[in-house]
CSV table of C-alpha atoms in Angstrom, one decimal:
chain,number,residue,atom,x,y,z
A,10,UNK,CA,-29.7,-38.8,-4.6
A,11,UNK,CA,-27.1,-40.1,-6.9
A,12,UNK,CA,-29.6,-40.0,-9.8
A,13,UNK,CA,-30.2,-36.3,-9.1
A,14,UNK,CA,-26.5,-35.5,-8.9
A,15,UNK,CA,-25.9,-37.4,-12.2
A,16,UNK,CA,-28.9,-35.5,-13.7
A,17,UNK,CA,-27.3,-32.2,-12.7
A,18,UNK,CA,-23.9,-33.2,-14.0
A,19,UNK,CA,-25.3,-34.5,-17.3
A,20,UNK,CA,-23.7,-32.5,-20.1
A,21,UNK,CA,-21.7,-30.3,-17.7
A,22,UNK,CA,-18.3,-29.2,-18.8
A,23,UNK,CA,-15.6,-30.0,-16.4
A,24,UNK,CA,-13.3,-27.2,-15.7
A,25,UNK,CA,-9.7,-26.6,-14.6
A,26,UNK,CA,-9.0,-23.3,-12.9
A,27,UNK,CA,-5.6,-21.7,-12.4
A,28,UNK,CA,-6.5,-19.4,-9.5
A,29,UNK,CA,-3.6,-17.0,-9.7
A,30,UNK,CA,-2.7,-13.9,-7.6
A,31,UNK,CA,-2.5,-11.8,-10.8
A,32,UNK,CA,-4.7,-13.6,-13.3
A,33,UNK,CA,-7.3,-16.4,-13.3
A,34,UNK,CA,-7.4,-18.8,-16.2
A,35,UNK,CA,-10.2,-21.2,-16.9
A,36,UNK,CA,-9.6,-24.4,-19.0
A,37,UNK,CA,-12.7,-26.2,-20.2
A,38,UNK,CA,-12.6,-29.9,-21.0
A,39,UNK,CA,-12.1,-30.5,-24.8
A,40,UNK,CA,-12.0,-26.8,-25.5
A,41,UNK,CA,-8.8,-25.5,-23.9
A,42,UNK,CA,-8.4,-22.1,-22.2
A,43,UNK,CA,-11.6,-20.1,-22.6
A,44,UNK,CA,-11.0,-17.3,-20.1
A,45,UNK,CA,-7.9,-15.4,-19.0
A,46,UNK,CA,-8.7,-12.4,-16.8
A,47,UNK,CA,-7.1,-10.4,-13.9
A,48,UNK,CA,-8.0,-11.7,-10.4
A,49,UNK,CA,-9.7,-8.4,-9.3
A,50,UNK,CA,-13.2,-7.7,-8.0
A,51,UNK,CA,-14.7,-4.2,-7.7
A,52,UNK,CA,-17.2,-3.9,-4.8
A,53,UNK,CA,-19.6,-1.0,-4.7
A,54,UNK,CA,-21.2,0.1,-1.3
A,55,UNK,CA,-24.6,1.8,-1.6
A,56,UNK,CA,-26.4,2.6,1.7
A,57,UNK,CA,-24.2,0.2,3.6
A,58,UNK,CA,-25.0,-2.7,1.3
A,59,UNK,CA,-22.1,-4.2,-0.7
A,60,UNK,CA,-22.5,-5.6,-4.2
A,61,UNK,CA,-20.2,-6.8,-6.9
A,62,UNK,CA,-19.8,-4.1,-9.6
A,63,UNK,CA,-17.2,-5.7,-11.9
A,64,UNK,CA,-14.9,-8.6,-12.1
A,65,UNK,CA,-11.8,-9.3,-14.1
A,66,UNK,CA,-10.7,-6.9,-16.9
A,67,UNK,CA,-13.4,-4.3,-16.0
A,68,UNK,CA,-12.4,-4.3,-12.4
A,69,UNK,CA,-8.7,-4.1,-13.1
A,70,UNK,CA,-9.2,-0.9,-15.1
A,71,UNK,CA,-10.7,0.7,-12.0
A,72,UNK,CA,-7.7,-0.1,-9.7
A,73,UNK,CA,-6.2,3.1,-8.2
A,74,UNK,CA,-9.0,5.2,-9.8
A,75,UNK,CA,-12.1,4.5,-7.7
A,76,UNK,CA,-14.3,6.9,-5.7
A,77,UNK,CA,-14.9,6.2,-2.0
A,78,UNK,CA,-18.0,4.1,-2.7
A,79,UNK,CA,-16.1,1.6,-4.9
A,80,UNK,CA,-13.2,-0.6,-3.9
A,81,UNK,CA,-11.1,-2.7,-6.3
A,82,UNK,CA,-10.0,-5.8,-4.3
A,83,UNK,CA,-7.5,-8.6,-5.2
A,84,UNK,CA,-8.9,-11.5,-3.2
A,85,UNK,CA,-5.6,-13.5,-3.5
A,86,UNK,CA,-2.4,-12.3,-2.0
A,87,UNK,CA,0.9,-14.2,-2.1
A,88,UNK,CA,-0.7,-17.1,-3.8
A,89,UNK,CA,-3.4,-17.7,-1.1
A,90,UNK,CA,-7.0,-16.5,-0.6
A,91,UNK,CA,-6.9,-13.4,1.6
A,92,UNK,CA,-10.6,-12.7,1.3
A,93,UNK,CA,-12.7,-15.9,1.0
A,94,UNK,CA,-16.1,-14.2,0.3
A,95,UNK,CA,-14.7,-12.0,-2.5
A,96,UNK,CA,-12.8,-15.0,-4.0
A,97,UNK,CA,-16.0,-17.0,-3.9
A,98,UNK,CA,-17.8,-14.2,-5.8
A,99,UNK,CA,-15.0,-14.2,-8.4
A,100,UNK,CA,-15.0,-17.9,-8.9
A,101,UNK,CA,-18.9,-17.9,-9.3
A,102,UNK,CA,-18.6,-15.0,-11.8
A,103,UNK,CA,-16.0,-16.9,-13.9
A,104,UNK,CA,-18.0,-20.2,-13.8
A,105,UNK,CA,-21.1,-18.3,-15.0
A,106,UNK,CA,-19.2,-16.5,-17.7
A,107,UNK,CA,-17.8,-19.7,-19.1
A,108,UNK,CA,-21.0,-21.8,-18.7
A,109,UNK,CA,-23.5,-19.1,-19.6
A,110,UNK,CA,-27.0,-18.7,-18.3
A,111,UNK,CA,-28.3,-21.8,-20.1
A,112,UNK,CA,-26.2,-24.1,-18.0
A,113,UNK,CA,-27.7,-23.0,-14.7
A,114,UNK,CA,-28.4,-26.5,-13.4
A,115,UNK,CA,-25.1,-28.0,-14.6
A,116,UNK,CA,-22.6,-28.7,-11.9
A,117,UNK,CA,-19.2,-29.3,-13.3
A,118,UNK,CA,-16.3,-31.1,-11.7
A,119,UNK,CA,-13.5,-28.6,-11.0
A,120,UNK,CA,-9.8,-29.0,-10.7
A,121,UNK,CA,-8.0,-26.0,-9.0
A,122,UNK,CA,-4.3,-25.5,-8.7
A,123,UNK,CA,-2.8,-24.4,-5.4
A,124,UNK,CA,0.7,-23.3,-4.3
A,125,UNK,CA,2.8,-26.1,-2.9
A,126,UNK,CA,3.2,-24.2,0.4
A,127,UNK,CA,-0.5,-24.0,1.0
A,128,UNK,CA,-1.6,-25.1,4.5
A,129,UNK,CA,-4.6,-27.5,4.9
A,130,UNK,CA,-6.7,-24.5,6.0
A,131,UNK,CA,-5.9,-22.6,2.9
A,132,UNK,CA,-6.6,-25.7,0.7
A,133,UNK,CA,-10.0,-26.1,2.5
A,134,UNK,CA,-10.8,-22.4,1.9
A,135,UNK,CA,-10.2,-22.8,-1.9
A,136,UNK,CA,-12.2,-26.1,-2.0
A,137,UNK,CA,-15.1,-24.5,-0.1
A,138,UNK,CA,-15.1,-21.4,-2.4
A,139,UNK,CA,-15.4,-23.7,-5.5
A,140,UNK,CA,-18.1,-25.9,-3.9
A,141,UNK,CA,-20.2,-22.8,-2.9
A,142,UNK,CA,-19.7,-21.6,-6.5
A,143,UNK,CA,-21.6,-24.7,-7.7
A,144,UNK,CA,-18.9,-27.4,-8.3
A,145,UNK,CA,-20.1,-31.0,-7.8
A,146,UNK,CA,-16.6,-32.3,-7.1
A,147,UNK,CA,-13.4,-30.3,-6.4
A,148,UNK,CA,-9.9,-31.7,-6.9
A,149,UNK,CA,-6.7,-29.8,-6.2
A,150,UNK,CA,-3.3,-30.0,-7.9
A,151,UNK,CA,-0.1,-28.5,-6.8
A,152,UNK,CA,1.1,-25.6,-8.9
A,153,UNK,CA,4.6,-26.8,-9.8
A,154,UNK,CA,3.2,-30.2,-10.9
A,155,UNK,CA,0.6,-28.4,-13.1
A,156,UNK,CA,3.4,-26.2,-14.5
A,157,UNK,CA,5.6,-29.2,-15.3
A,158,UNK,CA,2.7,-31.0,-17.0
A,159,UNK,CA,1.9,-27.9,-19.0
A,160,UNK,CA,5.6,-27.6,-20.1
A,161,UNK,CA,5.6,-31.2,-21.4
A,162,UNK,CA,8.1,-32.3,-18.7
A,163,UNK,CA,8.5,-36.1,-18.1
A,164,UNK,CA,6.7,-36.0,-14.7
A,165,UNK,CA,5.4,-39.7,-14.9
A,166,UNK,CA,8.9,-41.2,-15.6
A,167,UNK,CA,11.6,-42.0,-13.0
A,168,UNK,CA,13.6,-38.9,-14.1
A,169,UNK,CA,14.4,-35.9,-12.1
A,170,UNK,CA,13.1,-32.6,-13.5
A,171,UNK,CA,13.2,-29.1,-12.0
A,172,UNK,CA,10.6,-26.5,-12.6
A,173,UNK,CA,10.6,-22.8,-11.4
A,174,UNK,CA,7.1,-21.3,-11.7
A,175,UNK,CA,7.3,-17.5,-11.1
A,176,UNK,CA,3.7,-16.3,-10.5
A,177,UNK,CA,2.2,-13.1,-9.3
A,178,UNK,CA,2.4,-13.9,-5.6
A,179,UNK,CA,4.8,-16.8,-5.2
A,180,UNK,CA,7.6,-18.5,-7.0
A,181,UNK,CA,7.3,-22.3,-6.8
A,182,UNK,CA,10.6,-24.3,-7.1
A,183,UNK,CA,10.2,-28.0,-7.4
A,184,UNK,CA,12.0,-31.2,-8.3
A,185,UNK,CA,9.6,-33.8,-9.7
A,186,UNK,CA,9.8,-37.5,-10.4
A,187,UNK,CA,7.3,-40.3,-10.8
A,188,UNK,CA,4.1,-38.2,-10.5
A,189,UNK,CA,5.3,-36.6,-7.2
A,190,UNK,CA,7.3,-33.8,-5.8
A,191,UNK,CA,10.7,-35.0,-4.6
A,192,UNK,CA,11.4,-31.6,-3.1
A,193,UNK,CA,9.5,-28.3,-3.2
A,194,UNK,CA,9.9,-24.8,-1.8
A,195,UNK,CA,7.6,-21.9,-2.1
A,196,UNK,CA,9.3,-18.4,-2.2
A,197,UNK,CA,6.8,-15.6,-1.3
A,198,UNK,CA,8.3,-13.5,-4.1
A,199,UNK,CA,6.8,-13.0,-7.5
A,200,UNK,CA,5.5,-10.4,-10.0
A,201,UNK,CA,3.8,-8.3,-7.2
A,202,UNK,CA,7.0,-8.0,-5.2
A,203,UNK,CA,8.8,-6.9,-8.5
A,204,UNK,CA,6.1,-4.2,-8.9
A,205,UNK,CA,6.6,-3.0,-5.3
A,206,UNK,CA,10.4,-3.0,-5.8
A,207,UNK,CA,10.0,-0.6,-8.8
A,208,UNK,CA,7.6,1.7,-6.9
A,209,UNK,CA,9.9,1.9,-3.9
A,210,UNK,CA,13.0,2.5,-6.1
A,211,UNK,CA,11.4,5.4,-8.0
A,212,UNK,CA,10.1,6.9,-4.7
A,213,UNK,CA,13.6,6.5,-3.0
A,214,UNK,CA,15.7,7.8,-5.8
A,215,UNK,CA,13.5,10.3,-7.6
A,216,UNK,CA,10.9,11.4,-5.0
A,217,UNK,CA,8.1,10.3,-7.3
A,218,UNK,CA,5.1,8.3,-6.3
A,219,UNK,CA,3.9,6.0,-9.1
A,220,UNK,CA,0.9,3.6,-9.0
A,221,UNK,CA,1.0,-0.2,-9.2
A,222,UNK,CA,-0.4,-0.2,-12.7
A,223,UNK,CA,2.5,2.0,-13.9
A,224,UNK,CA,5.0,-0.2,-12.1
A,225,UNK,CA,3.5,-3.4,-13.7
A,226,UNK,CA,3.7,-1.8,-17.2
A,227,UNK,CA,7.4,-0.9,-16.6
A,228,UNK,CA,8.1,-4.5,-15.5
A,229,UNK,CA,6.4,-6.0,-18.5
A,230,UNK,CA,7.8,-3.7,-21.2
A,231,UNK,CA,11.3,-3.0,-19.8
A,232,UNK,CA,12.0,-5.5,-17.0
A,233,UNK,CA,15.5,-7.0,-17.2
A,234,UNK,CA,17.3,-9.3,-14.8
A,235,UNK,CA,20.9,-8.0,-15.4
A,236,UNK,CA,22.2,-4.5,-16.2
A,237,UNK,CA,22.3,-4.0,-20.0
A,238,UNK,CA,25.7,-4.3,-21.7
A,239,UNK,CA,26.0,-0.6,-22.4
A,240,UNK,CA,25.1,0.2,-18.8
A,241,UNK,CA,22.0,2.1,-19.8
A,242,UNK,CA,19.6,0.2,-22.1
A,243,UNK,CA,16.3,1.7,-23.2
A,244,UNK,CA,15.0,5.0,-21.6
A,245,UNK,CA,11.6,5.1,-20.0
A,246,UNK,CA,9.3,8.1,-19.3
A,247,UNK,CA,7.3,7.9,-16.1
A,248,UNK,CA,4.4,10.0,-14.8
A,249,UNK,CA,3.4,10.3,-11.1
A,250,UNK,CA,3.1,12.6,-8.2
A,251,UNK,CA,6.1,14.6,-7.0
A,252,UNK,CA,6.5,13.9,-3.2
A,253,UNK,CA,8.3,17.2,-2.6
A,254,UNK,CA,5.9,19.6,-4.3
A,255,UNK,CA,2.8,17.4,-4.4
A,256,UNK,CA,2.2,18.1,-8.1
A,257,UNK,CA,2.1,15.7,-11.1
A,258,UNK,CA,5.5,15.3,-12.7
A,259,UNK,CA,7.3,13.4,-15.5
A,260,UNK,CA,10.8,11.9,-15.2
A,261,UNK,CA,13.0,9.6,-17.3
A,262,UNK,CA,14.8,6.5,-16.1
A,263,UNK,CA,16.6,3.7,-18.0
A,264,UNK,CA,16.7,-0.1,-18.0
A,265,UNK,CA,19.8,-0.2,-15.8
A,266,UNK,CA,17.7,1.5,-13.0
A,267,UNK,CA,15.0,-1.1,-13.5
A,268,UNK,CA,17.6,-4.0,-13.2
A,269,UNK,CA,18.8,-2.4,-10.0
A,270,UNK,CA,15.2,-2.1,-8.7
A,271,UNK,CA,14.5,-5.8,-9.5
A,272,UNK,CA,17.8,-7.1,-8.1
A,273,UNK,CA,16.3,-7.9,-4.7
A,274,UNK,CA,13.2,-10.0,-5.8
A,275,UNK,CA,15.2,-11.7,-8.5
A,276,UNK,CA,17.9,-12.5,-5.9
A,277,UNK,CA,15.3,-14.1,-3.6
A,278,UNK,CA,14.2,-16.4,-6.6
A,279,UNK,CA,17.8,-17.4,-7.3
A,280,UNK,CA,18.2,-18.2,-3.6
A,281,UNK,CA,15.1,-20.4,-3.7
A,282,UNK,CA,16.5,-22.3,-6.6
A,283,UNK,CA,19.9,-22.8,-4.8
A,284,UNK,CA,18.1,-24.1,-1.7
A,285,UNK,CA,16.2,-26.6,-3.8
A,286,UNK,CA,19.3,-27.8,-5.5
A,287,UNK,CA,21.1,-28.2,-2.1
A,288,UNK,CA,18.2,-30.4,-0.9
A,289,UNK,CA,17.9,-32.6,-4.0
A,290,UNK,CA,18.9,-36.3,-3.8
A,291,UNK,CA,22.2,-37.0,-5.7
A,292,UNK,CA,20.5,-39.3,-8.4
A,293,UNK,CA,17.9,-36.6,-9.1
A,294,UNK,CA,20.6,-33.9,-9.1
A,295,UNK,CA,22.4,-35.9,-11.8
A,296,UNK,CA,19.3,-35.9,-13.9
A,297,UNK,CA,18.9,-32.1,-13.5
A,298,UNK,CA,22.4,-31.6,-14.9
A,299,UNK,CA,21.1,-33.3,-18.1
A,300,UNK,CA,17.5,-32.0,-18.1
A,301,UNK,CA,18.2,-28.5,-16.9
A,302,UNK,CA,15.8,-26.1,-15.2
A,303,UNK,CA,12.5,-25.0,-16.9
A,304,UNK,CA,11.0,-21.6,-16.2
A,305,UNK,CA,7.3,-21.0,-16.3
A,306,UNK,CA,4.9,-18.3,-15.1
A,307,UNK,CA,4.7,-14.6,-16.1
A,308,UNK,CA,8.0,-13.9,-14.3
A,309,UNK,CA,9.8,-16.1,-16.8
A,310,UNK,CA,9.2,-13.3,-19.4
A,311,UNK,CA,11.6,-10.9,-17.6
A,312,UNK,CA,14.4,-10.4,-20.1
A,313,UNK,CA,17.7,-12.3,-19.5
A,314,UNK,CA,16.4,-14.0,-16.4
A,315,UNK,CA,17.2,-17.4,-17.9
A,316,UNK,CA,20.7,-16.2,-18.7
A,317,UNK,CA,21.2,-14.8,-15.1
A,318,UNK,CA,20.0,-18.1,-13.6
A,319,UNK,CA,22.3,-20.1,-15.9
A,320,UNK,CA,25.3,-18.0,-14.6
A,321,UNK,CA,24.3,-18.4,-11.0
A,322,UNK,CA,23.6,-22.2,-11.1
A,323,UNK,CA,25.9,-23.4,-13.9
A,324,UNK,CA,22.9,-25.5,-15.2
A,325,UNK,CA,21.1,-25.3,-18.6
A,326,UNK,CA,18.0,-23.1,-18.2
A,327,UNK,CA,15.1,-22.9,-20.7
A,328,UNK,CA,11.8,-21.1,-20.8
A,329,UNK,CA,8.6,-23.0,-21.4
A,330,UNK,CA,6.9,-22.5,-24.8
A,331,UNK,CA,4.0,-20.5,-23.4
A,332,UNK,CA,5.0,-19.6,-19.8
A,333,UNK,CA,1.8,-17.6,-19.0
A,334,UNK,CA,-0.6,-20.5,-19.7
A,335,UNK,CA,1.6,-23.4,-18.6
A,336,UNK,CA,-0.1,-23.9,-15.2
A,337,UNK,CA,-3.7,-23.7,-16.7
A,338,UNK,CA,-2.8,-26.1,-19.5
A,339,UNK,CA,-1.2,-28.6,-17.1
A,340,UNK,CA,-4.2,-28.4,-14.7
A,341,UNK,CA,-6.5,-29.1,-17.7
A,342,UNK,CA,-4.4,-32.0,-18.9
A,343,UNK,CA,-4.3,-33.5,-15.4
A,344,UNK,CA,-8.2,-33.4,-15.4
A,345,UNK,CA,-8.5,-34.9,-18.9
A,346,UNK,CA,-5.7,-37.5,-19.1
A,347,UNK,CA,-6.0,-40.6,-17.0
A,348,UNK,CA,-2.1,-40.8,-16.9
A,349,UNK,CA,-2.0,-37.8,-14.7
A,350,UNK,CA,-5.0,-38.6,-12.5
A,351,UNK,CA,-2.7,-39.7,-9.7
A,352,UNK,CA,-1.4,-36.2,-9.1
A,353,UNK,CA,-4.9,-34.8,-8.1
A,354,UNK,CA,-5.8,-34.4,-4.5
A,355,UNK,CA,-8.8,-33.8,-2.4
A,356,UNK,CA,-8.5,-31.1,0.3
């Protein structure tokens, strides 16, 4: 049996997967990040039979624009798998896309990163999805640990470091030292909640209904954590459906409105950081005063968020070099580098 499993694993490329609520990134051993696509699956129903129509970029383009027979699903919500079957199909698709048809019999070892607040049931669901997708061995790594490794933080040394990873579904706040998490908290607020906040703000103040894709575009292009100095900032043109007349309509808002809309989700992230600092051991807190806080994840790209956090905590705050890929790079390094092997877990 071991001969057979070794035969199948021969020449296989081990993979690290950052299974994110918004995007899934795949890191292949000795190659780096080879895939970065949205975590979306489009399912088509014909005569009562469901089949996968598109995954990733192609499926994301269909969101909010599908006929009754097609449904665009995001299998992960708030950092955890909401639909295990669809998630499995998505993982299978990405593995096949990376490996190609020629590697049909090759069973790679896979490392998947999970939010620190995941329950054992959720971890098992992720492990089972990867095993069913063809992995020979599945290891898990906690998201804040992967983010810290990807951001080149001294996680193996007896020094306290603090990382704030703002993802699509969750914000992970953790204090790390000696390959472990001294304290961690998972705030169920991230990029998705910011999109929802923009949608509800526009609906409440302008009686205009906009889609999630439009809200995401506003967040990426104009998102700001504090009101601009001139009180207005850039102006933004929005198109959506007028809730009073029911017809399509165009309105103009500015960055100050966006800052107001984002104040609640950003406030929840700041509160999560405060709670983590309150629960940190004094020696580690002393290290954090010197080391500061490092921001990773897509949410770190919100303009002036580091400045806002600096004002709220009084600590130095920096943004990782490439916040969007930090977790995937850290997961890959943990798989490749024996120094980090101790941070991997089995579900």
